[in-house]
Amino acid sequence: MNGPSSLAARRIGIDTYRENVAYLRRDCPVVRAEGFQALAKVQVAANGHSIVAVVNVVDDAALLGECELGLSEEAFAQLGVVEGAAVAIAHAEPPASMPALRGKIGGERLGRDELAAIVRDIAARRYSKMELAAFLVATSQFELDRDEVLHLTAAMVAAGRRFDWREHPVVDKHCIGGIPGNRTSMLVVPIVAAHGMLIPKTSSRAITSPAGTADTMAVLAEVELPFERMREIVRAHRGCLAWGGRAALSPADDVLISVSRPLALDSPGQMVASILSKKIAAGSTHLVLDIPLGPTAKVRHSDDAQRLKKLFKYVAHHLGVTLDVVITDGRQPVGRGIGPVLEARDVLAVLHNDPDAPNDLRTKALRLAGRVLEFDPDVRGGEGFAIARDILDSGRALAKFDAIVEAQGRKPFNRAAPPLAPLVFEVLAADDGVVAAIDNQRLARIARLAGAPKVAGAGVDLLHKVGATVARGAPLYRIHAASRAELDFARRVAEVASGYTIGAAATAADPLPDF
C-alpha cells in the first residue's frame, strides 16, 4: 500500500453479506486527492490488520462525516477495529490471480497452481462480487473438467481450517439439496452418534431456499459453534449439527455460495468442490451422498445423475474419501413441513416415534443412516437399516439428539418446536382426482415468500403427497406467515399455480427406485 491516507473508522449498520464495503464521502479530501471512485477497490489497514473493500460513495452528510471511512458490518468485523480508530486507506493492488481468472473467462483450462491462487484470493476477500460472479459464470459456461474440479476442491480445503479427529472412520451424510423439507441429517446424526461412530455434521444456512439444516436446527439449539467448541461437543457426544460458516472450515466456499445461490448457478464442478471441501475440512473420511432425482429437483435426468455420481467419486477417491452415492426419489418434498419450525416439528415427531410422523422422512433417514452405519467394519452390508431402526425405535436416537441439543445450547422451547407463524391461508384443490406431481421449486418459492427462513415459523404445511386422492375444494396445503404482506405475497403466487398437479389415478407416477 503506497502512501496511505488516514481517516476515522465508522461502523455503518449495513449487512453486505460476505463482501467488504467501504463508504466514503464524495467531498472527502482523500477521495479528491487519491481519485477514489465508486466500485473501486481499496486496501484498509489498522493495528496490523488489513482488508480489501469495494468503495461506495456517499453524498448525504448525515450518513458519514467528511473525514470518516464507513465500514459495512462485514468489513468492520473483518478489520477488527473500534469505532473512531485511525485507519489507513489506499488503492488496492489487483489480485495476483486475476490473469488466471481472465483465462477462465476466455475458456482456458486452469491448472493446480492457478486454481489455488484464485481460491486464496477469494478466501482473502480480494475479489468483488462482480469478479466472483464472472468466475462462477465462466466455470459454468466452460465446464470444469474433472482434474480442475479436483484441484479446486483441494485448494478450497487448503484455504481454511481442518479438523483432525485422530480416529477412523469419521463419517458424514450430505444431500446436494433442492428438495424442500429433506431434513434427514437431523435424524441420521443422532442415530449414527448413538451407535458410537463419529459424525461431525456441518451444514449451510439457506440463501435461496426456505430452510437449510442449520436453519432448522437453529430453532432448537445454537448452531454457530466456534472451531474449538465444535471440537469439544463432537468429542463428548460423537456428533453435532452446526453451521459450517462459524468454524471457517472452507471460507472460500462460503464466499462463492453467497454469489452462486442468488444467481441460481449450481454447476456440477462447483457443487462437487463445495460439498467435498466442507466434508474434508470437517475431518470426514467416509461420506454417504444423497442425489435426489426428479422433474423439479436439481438433477432431472438419470444420465445427469450418473455423470454427477462419477465426478463425485473421482474427486473423493483422489482426496482420500470413501464415498457411497445414492440416487433417491426427488419428485416431491420430503416430510410435510417446508420452513424451519415446520421441518423441526417433523424431525421431532420421527425422533419421538409419533405414529403420525411423516413416514417418508422416517424411512429415508433410516436408509441413509443404515448406509452410514455400514462404514463400521463390524456392521455387515445390508444390516445397517435394521440397526438404525432399532436405535430410533428404542429411543436412543432421541436421547442422543437431546444430549447434542443441550451441549450446543438449547433454545428456550423445552422439548418442542416453537410456534408456527399465526396467519394462515389454505390452498385448495381445483379438481377431484389424485395428486400426480408436486413442484419442489414452486412450493419452496411460496414458503420463502411467506417469510421462511427469516421468520422461523413461516412456511408451507403439506396436507397431501403424490398418490393421495383429493376432492375439489379440499385443502392441499397451508401457508403460514407472520405478516399480512408476506401472506399475501405467498397467496397470490399459489393462486396463479399451486405447485400441485391433480389427475386421474393412472397419471400418478410410481415412486422412482432408489438406494
Coordinates of C-alpha atoms in Angstrom, one line a residue:
M1 CA 0.0 0.0 0.0
N2 CA 1.7 3.1 -1.2
G3 CA 1.3 6.4 0.6
P4 CA -1.9 5.6 2.6
S5 CA -4.2 8.4 3.8
S6 CA -5.7 8.3 7.3
L7 CA -9.4 8.5 8.2
A8 CA -11.6 7.7 11.3
A9 CA -13.4 4.4 11.1
R10 CA -17.1 4.4 11.5
R11 CA -19.3 1.3 11.7
I12 CA -22.2 1.6 9.2
G13 CA -25.1 -0.8 10.1
I14 CA -25.4 -2.3 6.6
D15 CA -25.2 -6.1 6.0
T16 CA -23.4 -6.6 2.7
Y17 CA -23.3 -10.4 3.1
R18 CA -19.7 -11.6 2.8
E19 CA -18.5 -8.6 0.9
N20 CA -16.3 -5.9 2.5
V21 CA -17.7 -2.5 1.5
A22 CA -16.1 0.9 2.5
Y23 CA -18.2 4.1 2.4
L24 CA -16.5 7.5 1.5
R25 CA -18.0 11.0 1.2
R26 CA -17.7 12.4 -2.3
D27 CA -16.3 15.6 -0.8
C28 CA -13.8 13.8 1.4
P29 CA -10.3 15.3 0.9
V30 CA -8.9 11.8 0.5
V31 CA -11.3 11.0 -2.3
R32 CA -10.3 14.1 -4.2
A33 CA -6.6 13.6 -3.5
E34 CA -6.5 9.8 -4.3
G35 CA -9.1 9.8 -7.0
F36 CA -11.2 7.0 -5.4
Q37 CA -14.4 6.2 -7.4
A38 CA -17.5 4.1 -6.7
L39 CA -16.8 0.4 -7.0
A40 CA -13.0 0.9 -6.9
K41 CA -11.2 -1.5 -4.6
V42 CA -9.2 -0.1 -1.6
Q43 CA -7.0 -1.5 1.0
V44 CA -7.8 -0.6 4.5
A45 CA -5.4 -1.1 7.4
A46 CA -5.3 -0.7 11.1
N47 CA -3.5 -2.3 14.1
G48 CA -1.5 -4.6 11.8
H49 CA -4.6 -5.9 10.0
S50 CA -5.8 -5.1 6.5
I51 CA -8.7 -5.9 4.3
V52 CA -9.7 -5.2 0.7
A53 CA -13.0 -3.4 0.3
V54 CA -15.2 -2.1 -2.5
V55 CA -15.9 1.6 -2.4
N56 CA -19.4 3.1 -2.2
V57 CA -19.6 6.9 -2.5
V58 CA -21.9 8.8 -0.1
D59 CA -23.5 12.2 -0.9
D60 CA -25.6 12.6 2.3
A61 CA -23.6 14.4 5.1
A62 CA -26.0 12.9 7.7
L63 CA -24.7 9.4 6.9
L64 CA -21.0 9.9 7.1
G65 CA -18.5 12.6 8.3
E66 CA -16.2 14.3 5.8
C67 CA -13.1 12.6 7.2
E68 CA -14.7 9.3 8.1
L69 CA -14.4 5.9 6.5
G70 CA -17.6 4.0 6.8
L71 CA -17.3 0.2 7.1
S72 CA -20.1 -2.3 6.4
E73 CA -20.8 -4.9 9.1
E74 CA -18.7 -7.5 7.3
A75 CA -15.8 -5.1 6.8
F76 CA -15.9 -3.8 10.4
A77 CA -15.8 -7.4 11.7
Q78 CA -13.0 -8.4 9.3
L79 CA -10.8 -5.4 10.2
G80 CA -11.4 -5.8 13.9
V81 CA -11.1 -2.1 14.9
V82 CA -13.0 0.1 17.4
E83 CA -15.2 2.9 16.1
G84 CA -13.3 6.1 15.7
A85 CA -9.9 4.4 15.3
A86 CA -7.5 5.8 12.7
V87 CA -7.4 3.6 9.6
A88 CA -5.2 3.9 6.6
I89 CA -6.6 3.7 3.1
A90 CA -5.0 3.4 -0.3
H91 CA -5.7 1.9 -3.7
A92 CA -5.6 -1.9 -3.6
E93 CA -3.4 -3.9 -5.9
P94 CA -5.3 -6.2 -8.3
P95 CA -5.5 -9.8 -7.0
A96 CA -2.4 -11.8 -8.1
S97 CA -4.8 -14.4 -9.6
M98 CA -6.5 -12.0 -11.9
P99 CA -4.7 -13.3 -15.0
A100 CA -5.9 -16.8 -14.2
L101 CA -9.5 -15.5 -13.8
R102 CA -9.3 -13.8 -17.2
G103 CA -8.0 -17.0 -18.7
K104 CA -11.0 -18.9 -17.4
I105 CA -13.4 -16.2 -18.7
G106 CA -11.8 -16.8 -22.0
G107 CA -12.4 -20.5 -21.8
E108 CA -8.9 -21.7 -20.9
R109 CA -8.3 -24.8 -18.7
L110 CA -6.7 -23.9 -15.4
G111 CA -4.0 -25.9 -13.6
R112 CA -3.5 -26.7 -10.0
D113 CA -1.4 -23.5 -9.1
E114 CA -3.8 -21.2 -11.0
L115 CA -6.9 -22.5 -9.2
A116 CA -5.0 -22.4 -5.8
A117 CA -4.2 -18.7 -6.4
I118 CA -7.8 -17.9 -7.3
V119 CA -9.1 -19.7 -4.2
R120 CA -6.6 -17.9 -1.9
D121 CA -7.7 -14.5 -3.2
I122 CA -11.3 -15.5 -2.8
A123 CA -10.8 -16.6 0.8
A124 CA -8.9 -13.3 1.5
R125 CA -11.9 -11.3 0.1
R126 CA -9.7 -9.7 -2.6
Y127 CA -12.4 -10.2 -5.2
S128 CA -15.5 -8.1 -5.6
K129 CA -18.9 -9.8 -6.1
M130 CA -18.8 -8.8 -9.7
E131 CA -15.5 -10.6 -10.1
L132 CA -16.8 -13.6 -8.2
A133 CA -19.8 -13.7 -10.5
A134 CA -17.5 -13.7 -13.5
F135 CA -15.6 -16.6 -12.1
L136 CA -18.8 -18.6 -11.4
V137 CA -20.3 -17.9 -14.8
A138 CA -17.1 -18.8 -16.5
T139 CA -16.8 -22.2 -14.7
S140 CA -20.5 -22.9 -15.6
Q141 CA -20.2 -21.8 -19.2
F142 CA -16.8 -23.5 -19.7
E143 CA -17.5 -26.5 -17.5
L144 CA -14.6 -27.6 -15.3
D145 CA -13.0 -30.9 -16.3
R146 CA -12.6 -33.5 -13.6
D147 CA -9.0 -32.5 -12.8
E148 CA -9.9 -28.9 -12.5
V149 CA -12.7 -29.9 -10.0
L150 CA -10.1 -32.0 -8.1
H151 CA -7.6 -29.0 -7.9
L152 CA -10.4 -26.6 -7.0
T153 CA -11.6 -28.9 -4.2
A154 CA -8.1 -29.3 -2.8
A155 CA -7.4 -25.6 -2.9
M156 CA -10.7 -24.8 -1.1
V157 CA -9.7 -27.3 1.7
A158 CA -6.2 -25.8 2.0
A159 CA -7.6 -22.2 2.3
G160 CA -9.4 -22.9 5.6
R161 CA -9.1 -24.7 8.9
R162 CA -9.4 -28.5 9.1
F163 CA -10.3 -30.9 11.9
D164 CA -8.1 -33.9 12.6
W165 CA -10.1 -36.3 14.8
R166 CA -7.3 -38.9 15.0
E167 CA -9.6 -41.8 14.5
H168 CA -11.1 -43.8 11.7
P169 CA -13.6 -43.8 10.2
V170 CA -15.1 -40.3 10.6
V171 CA -18.4 -40.4 8.8
D172 CA -20.9 -37.9 7.4
K173 CA -24.1 -37.7 5.2
H174 CA -24.9 -35.0 2.8
C175 CA -27.6 -34.1 0.2
I176 CA -26.9 -32.0 -2.8
G177 CA -30.1 -30.0 -2.0
G178 CA -33.1 -28.8 -3.9
I179 CA -35.8 -30.9 -2.1
P180 CA -37.8 -28.9 0.4
G181 CA -38.3 -30.5 3.9
N182 CA -35.5 -33.0 3.4
R183 CA -34.2 -32.8 6.9
T184 CA -32.8 -36.3 7.1
S185 CA -29.4 -35.1 8.6
M186 CA -31.1 -34.2 11.9
L187 CA -32.1 -37.9 12.2
V188 CA -29.1 -39.5 10.7
V189 CA -26.7 -37.7 13.1
P190 CA -28.2 -38.9 16.4
I191 CA -28.7 -42.4 15.1
V192 CA -25.1 -42.7 13.9
A193 CA -23.7 -41.0 17.0
A194 CA -25.8 -43.2 19.3
H195 CA -24.2 -46.2 17.5
G196 CA -20.8 -44.8 18.6
M197 CA -19.5 -43.5 15.3
L198 CA -18.0 -40.0 15.0
I199 CA -20.2 -37.8 12.8
P200 CA -19.2 -34.0 12.9
K201 CA -22.1 -32.7 10.8
T202 CA -21.7 -29.2 9.4
S203 CA -24.5 -27.7 7.3
S204 CA -25.3 -24.5 5.5
R205 CA -27.9 -21.8 6.1
A206 CA -30.4 -21.1 3.4
I207 CA -29.7 -18.4 0.8
T208 CA -32.4 -19.0 -1.7
S209 CA -34.3 -22.0 -0.1
P210 CA -36.9 -21.9 2.7
A211 CA -34.5 -23.6 5.1
G212 CA -31.2 -25.3 5.4
T213 CA -30.4 -27.9 8.0
A214 CA -28.6 -25.2 10.1
D215 CA -31.8 -23.0 10.0
T216 CA -34.0 -25.9 11.1
M217 CA -31.6 -26.9 13.9
A218 CA -31.3 -23.3 15.0
V219 CA -34.9 -23.2 16.2
L220 CA -33.9 -25.8 18.8
A221 CA -30.3 -25.2 19.6
E222 CA -27.3 -22.9 18.9
V223 CA -25.6 -23.7 15.6
E224 CA -22.9 -21.0 15.4
L225 CA -20.2 -23.0 17.1
P226 CA -16.6 -21.8 17.2
F227 CA -14.0 -24.2 16.0
E228 CA -12.8 -25.4 19.4
R229 CA -16.4 -25.6 20.9
M230 CA -17.4 -27.8 18.0
R231 CA -14.4 -30.0 18.6
E232 CA -15.4 -30.4 22.3
I233 CA -19.0 -31.2 21.6
V234 CA -18.1 -33.8 18.9
R235 CA -15.6 -35.4 21.3
A236 CA -18.1 -35.6 24.1
H237 CA -21.2 -36.7 22.2
R238 CA -19.8 -38.2 18.9
G239 CA -21.7 -35.7 16.8
C240 CA -23.0 -32.3 16.2
L241 CA -25.4 -30.3 13.9
A242 CA -23.6 -27.0 13.4
W243 CA -23.4 -24.2 10.8
G244 CA -20.1 -24.7 8.9
G245 CA -19.5 -20.9 8.4
R246 CA -18.8 -20.2 12.0
A247 CA -16.0 -22.7 12.2
A248 CA -14.4 -21.3 8.9
L249 CA -13.8 -24.8 7.5
S250 CA -14.0 -23.7 3.8
P251 CA -14.1 -19.9 3.8
A252 CA -13.7 -19.6 0.0
D253 CA -16.7 -21.8 -0.5
D254 CA -18.8 -19.6 1.9
V255 CA -17.9 -16.6 -0.2
L256 CA -18.7 -18.3 -3.5
I257 CA -22.0 -19.6 -2.2
S258 CA -23.0 -16.0 -1.3
V259 CA -22.9 -15.2 -5.0
S260 CA -23.8 -18.5 -6.7
R261 CA -27.0 -19.2 -4.9
P262 CA -28.8 -15.9 -5.6
L263 CA -27.7 -16.3 -9.3
A264 CA -29.1 -19.9 -9.3
L265 CA -25.7 -21.1 -10.5
D266 CA -25.0 -24.7 -9.5
S267 CA -22.6 -26.2 -12.0
P268 CA -21.5 -29.8 -11.3
G269 CA -17.9 -28.8 -10.7
Q270 CA -18.7 -26.1 -8.2
M271 CA -21.2 -28.4 -6.5
V272 CA -18.6 -31.2 -6.1
A273 CA -15.9 -28.8 -4.9
S274 CA -18.3 -27.1 -2.4
I275 CA -19.6 -30.3 -0.8
L276 CA -16.4 -32.3 -0.7
S277 CA -14.2 -29.4 0.5
K278 CA -16.6 -28.9 3.5
K279 CA -16.6 -32.6 4.3
I280 CA -12.8 -33.0 4.1
A281 CA -12.3 -29.8 6.2
A282 CA -14.6 -31.3 8.8
G283 CA -12.3 -34.3 9.0
S284 CA -14.7 -36.8 7.4
T285 CA -13.1 -39.9 5.9
H286 CA -16.4 -41.6 4.8
L287 CA -19.4 -39.9 3.2
V288 CA -22.9 -41.0 2.1
L289 CA -24.1 -38.6 -0.6
D290 CA -27.8 -38.2 -1.5
I291 CA -28.6 -37.1 -5.1
P292 CA -32.4 -36.7 -5.4
L293 CA -33.7 -37.2 -9.0
G294 CA -36.9 -35.8 -10.2
P295 CA -38.6 -33.4 -12.7
T296 CA -38.3 -30.4 -10.3
A297 CA -35.1 -31.5 -8.4
K298 CA -31.6 -30.1 -9.1
V299 CA -30.9 -33.3 -11.1
R300 CA -33.7 -34.1 -13.5
H301 CA -32.3 -36.9 -15.8
S302 CA -30.8 -40.2 -14.8
D303 CA -27.9 -39.8 -17.2
D304 CA -27.0 -36.5 -15.4
A305 CA -27.3 -38.2 -12.0
Q306 CA -24.8 -40.9 -13.1
R307 CA -22.4 -38.3 -14.5
L308 CA -22.5 -36.4 -11.3
K309 CA -22.0 -39.5 -9.3
K310 CA -18.9 -40.4 -11.3
L311 CA -17.5 -36.9 -10.8
F312 CA -18.0 -37.0 -7.1
K313 CA -16.4 -40.5 -6.9
Y314 CA -13.4 -39.4 -8.9
V315 CA -12.6 -36.4 -6.8
A316 CA -13.4 -38.2 -3.5
H317 CA -11.1 -41.1 -4.4
H318 CA -8.1 -38.8 -5.2
L319 CA -8.6 -36.9 -2.0
G320 CA -8.8 -40.0 0.2
V321 CA -12.5 -40.0 1.0
T322 CA -14.6 -43.2 0.8
L323 CA -17.8 -42.2 -0.9
D324 CA -21.2 -44.0 -1.2
V325 CA -23.5 -42.2 -3.6
V326 CA -27.3 -42.9 -3.5
I327 CA -29.7 -41.6 -6.1
T328 CA -33.1 -41.1 -4.4
D329 CA -36.6 -40.2 -5.3
G330 CA -36.8 -36.4 -5.7
R331 CA -40.2 -36.0 -7.2
Q332 CA -41.7 -34.1 -4.2
P333 CA -40.8 -32.6 -0.8
V334 CA -39.8 -34.9 2.0
G335 CA -41.9 -34.8 5.1
R336 CA -44.8 -32.4 5.5
G337 CA -43.2 -29.1 6.6
I338 CA -41.3 -26.5 4.5
G339 CA -39.7 -23.9 6.7
P340 CA -37.6 -24.1 9.9
V341 CA -40.3 -24.7 12.6
L342 CA -42.4 -27.0 10.4
E343 CA -39.4 -29.1 9.5
A344 CA -38.2 -29.2 13.1
R345 CA -41.7 -30.4 14.0
D346 CA -41.4 -33.3 11.6
V347 CA -38.0 -34.3 12.8
L348 CA -39.1 -34.3 16.5
A349 CA -42.2 -36.4 15.5
V350 CA -39.9 -39.0 14.0
L351 CA -37.5 -39.0 16.9
H352 CA -40.4 -39.4 19.4
N353 CA -41.8 -42.3 17.3
D354 CA -45.0 -40.4 16.9
P355 CA -47.4 -42.6 14.9
D356 CA -48.4 -39.5 12.9
A357 CA -44.8 -38.7 12.0
P358 CA -44.2 -38.4 8.2
N359 CA -43.2 -41.9 7.1
D360 CA -41.3 -40.8 4.0
L361 CA -38.9 -38.7 6.2
R362 CA -38.5 -41.6 8.7
T363 CA -37.9 -44.2 6.0
K364 CA -35.4 -42.1 4.0
A365 CA -33.5 -41.2 7.2
L366 CA -33.3 -44.8 8.3
R367 CA -32.0 -45.9 4.9
L368 CA -29.3 -43.2 4.8
A369 CA -28.3 -43.8 8.4
G370 CA -28.1 -47.5 7.6
R371 CA -25.7 -46.8 4.7
V372 CA -23.5 -44.7 7.1
L373 CA -23.6 -47.4 9.7
E374 CA -22.3 -49.9 7.2
F375 CA -19.0 -47.9 7.1
D376 CA -18.4 -49.5 10.5
P377 CA -16.2 -52.6 9.9
D378 CA -18.3 -54.5 12.5
V379 CA -21.5 -54.0 10.5
R380 CA -22.1 -56.3 7.6
G381 CA -23.5 -55.0 4.3
G382 CA -27.3 -54.9 4.4
E383 CA -27.6 -54.8 8.2
G384 CA -27.4 -51.1 8.6
F385 CA -31.1 -50.3 8.2
A386 CA -32.2 -52.7 10.9
I387 CA -29.6 -51.3 13.3
A388 CA -30.7 -47.8 12.6
R389 CA -34.3 -48.7 13.1
D390 CA -33.6 -50.3 16.4
I391 CA -31.7 -47.2 17.6
L392 CA -34.6 -45.0 16.6
D393 CA -37.4 -47.2 17.9
S394 CA -35.6 -47.8 21.3
G395 CA -35.4 -44.0 22.0
R396 CA -31.6 -44.0 21.9
A397 CA -31.6 -41.6 18.9
L398 CA -33.9 -39.2 20.8
A399 CA -31.6 -39.3 23.9
K400 CA -28.6 -38.6 21.7
F401 CA -30.3 -35.8 19.9
D402 CA -31.3 -34.2 23.3
A403 CA -27.7 -34.5 24.5
I404 CA -26.4 -32.8 21.4
V405 CA -29.0 -30.0 21.7
E406 CA -28.1 -29.4 25.3
A407 CA -24.4 -29.3 24.5
Q408 CA -24.8 -26.8 21.7
G409 CA -27.2 -24.7 23.8
R410 CA -30.9 -25.5 23.9
K411 CA -33.2 -22.7 22.8
P412 CA -36.0 -21.9 25.3
F413 CA -38.7 -24.0 23.8
N414 CA -38.5 -27.0 26.2
R415 CA -38.5 -30.2 24.0
A416 CA -41.0 -29.0 21.4
A417 CA -40.6 -26.8 18.4
P418 CA -41.5 -23.1 18.7
P419 CA -45.0 -22.0 17.5
L420 CA -45.9 -21.6 13.9
A421 CA -46.5 -18.1 12.3
P422 CA -50.1 -17.2 13.2
L423 CA -51.5 -16.1 9.8
V424 CA -52.8 -19.0 7.7
F425 CA -54.1 -19.4 4.1
E426 CA -55.3 -22.8 2.8
V427 CA -54.6 -23.6 -0.9
L428 CA -57.5 -25.7 -2.2
A429 CA -57.7 -28.4 -4.9
A430 CA -59.2 -27.2 -8.1
D431 CA -60.5 -30.6 -9.2
D432 CA -61.3 -34.1 -7.9
G433 CA -58.5 -36.6 -8.6
V434 CA -55.2 -37.9 -7.5
V435 CA -52.1 -35.9 -6.7
A436 CA -49.9 -36.7 -9.7
A437 CA -47.0 -34.4 -9.1
I438 CA -45.7 -31.7 -6.7
D439 CA -43.4 -29.0 -7.9
N440 CA -40.5 -28.7 -5.5
Q441 CA -39.4 -25.3 -6.8
R442 CA -42.8 -23.8 -6.7
L443 CA -43.5 -24.9 -3.1
A444 CA -40.1 -23.7 -2.0
R445 CA -40.8 -20.3 -3.5
I446 CA -44.2 -20.0 -1.9
A447 CA -42.6 -20.8 1.5
R448 CA -39.9 -18.2 1.1
L449 CA -42.5 -15.5 0.1
A450 CA -44.3 -16.4 3.3
G451 CA -41.2 -15.4 5.2
A452 CA -39.1 -18.6 5.6
P453 CA -36.4 -19.0 6.8
K454 CA -36.0 -15.4 8.2
V455 CA -39.3 -16.0 10.0
A456 CA -38.7 -19.4 11.6
G457 CA -42.4 -20.2 12.0
A458 CA -43.3 -19.3 8.4
G459 CA -43.6 -21.7 5.5
V460 CA -45.8 -24.4 3.9
D461 CA -47.5 -27.3 5.7
L462 CA -48.4 -30.1 3.2
L463 CA -51.6 -32.0 3.7
H464 CA -51.3 -34.3 0.7
K465 CA -48.4 -36.0 -1.1
V466 CA -48.1 -37.7 -4.5
G467 CA -50.6 -40.5 -4.9
A468 CA -53.2 -39.1 -2.5
T469 CA -56.8 -38.8 -3.6
V470 CA -58.3 -35.3 -3.1
A471 CA -61.7 -33.7 -3.7
R472 CA -62.3 -30.4 -5.3
G473 CA -62.2 -27.7 -2.7
A474 CA -60.2 -29.8 -0.2
P475 CA -57.1 -28.1 1.2
L476 CA -53.8 -29.2 -0.4
Y477 CA -51.5 -27.3 2.0
R478 CA -51.5 -24.4 4.4
I479 CA -49.3 -21.3 4.1
H480 CA -48.1 -19.8 7.5
A481 CA -46.9 -16.3 7.7
A482 CA -46.2 -13.7 10.4
S483 CA -47.3 -10.6 8.5
R484 CA -50.3 -9.9 6.2
A485 CA -48.0 -8.6 3.4
E486 CA -45.9 -11.9 3.4
L487 CA -49.1 -14.0 3.5
D488 CA -50.5 -12.0 0.5
F489 CA -47.3 -12.4 -1.5
A490 CA -47.3 -16.2 -1.0
R491 CA -51.1 -16.5 -1.5
R492 CA -51.0 -14.6 -4.9
V493 CA -48.2 -16.9 -6.2
A494 CA -50.1 -20.0 -5.0
E495 CA -53.3 -18.9 -6.6
V496 CA -51.6 -18.5 -10.0
A497 CA -50.1 -22.0 -9.8
S498 CA -50.4 -24.1 -6.6
G499 CA -47.5 -26.4 -7.5
Y500 CA -49.8 -29.5 -7.4
T501 CA -50.9 -31.4 -10.4
I502 CA -54.2 -33.3 -10.0
G503 CA -55.1 -36.0 -12.4
A504 CA -56.6 -39.4 -12.8
A505 CA -55.3 -42.3 -10.7
A506 CA -53.3 -43.6 -13.7
T507 CA -51.4 -40.4 -14.1
A508 CA -49.7 -40.6 -10.7
A509 CA -46.2 -41.9 -11.4
D510 CA -44.8 -44.8 -9.5
P511 CA -42.0 -43.9 -7.0
L512 CA -38.6 -43.8 -8.5
P513 CA -36.3 -46.6 -7.4
D514 CA -33.6 -45.5 -5.0
F515 CA -30.8 -46.8 -2.9

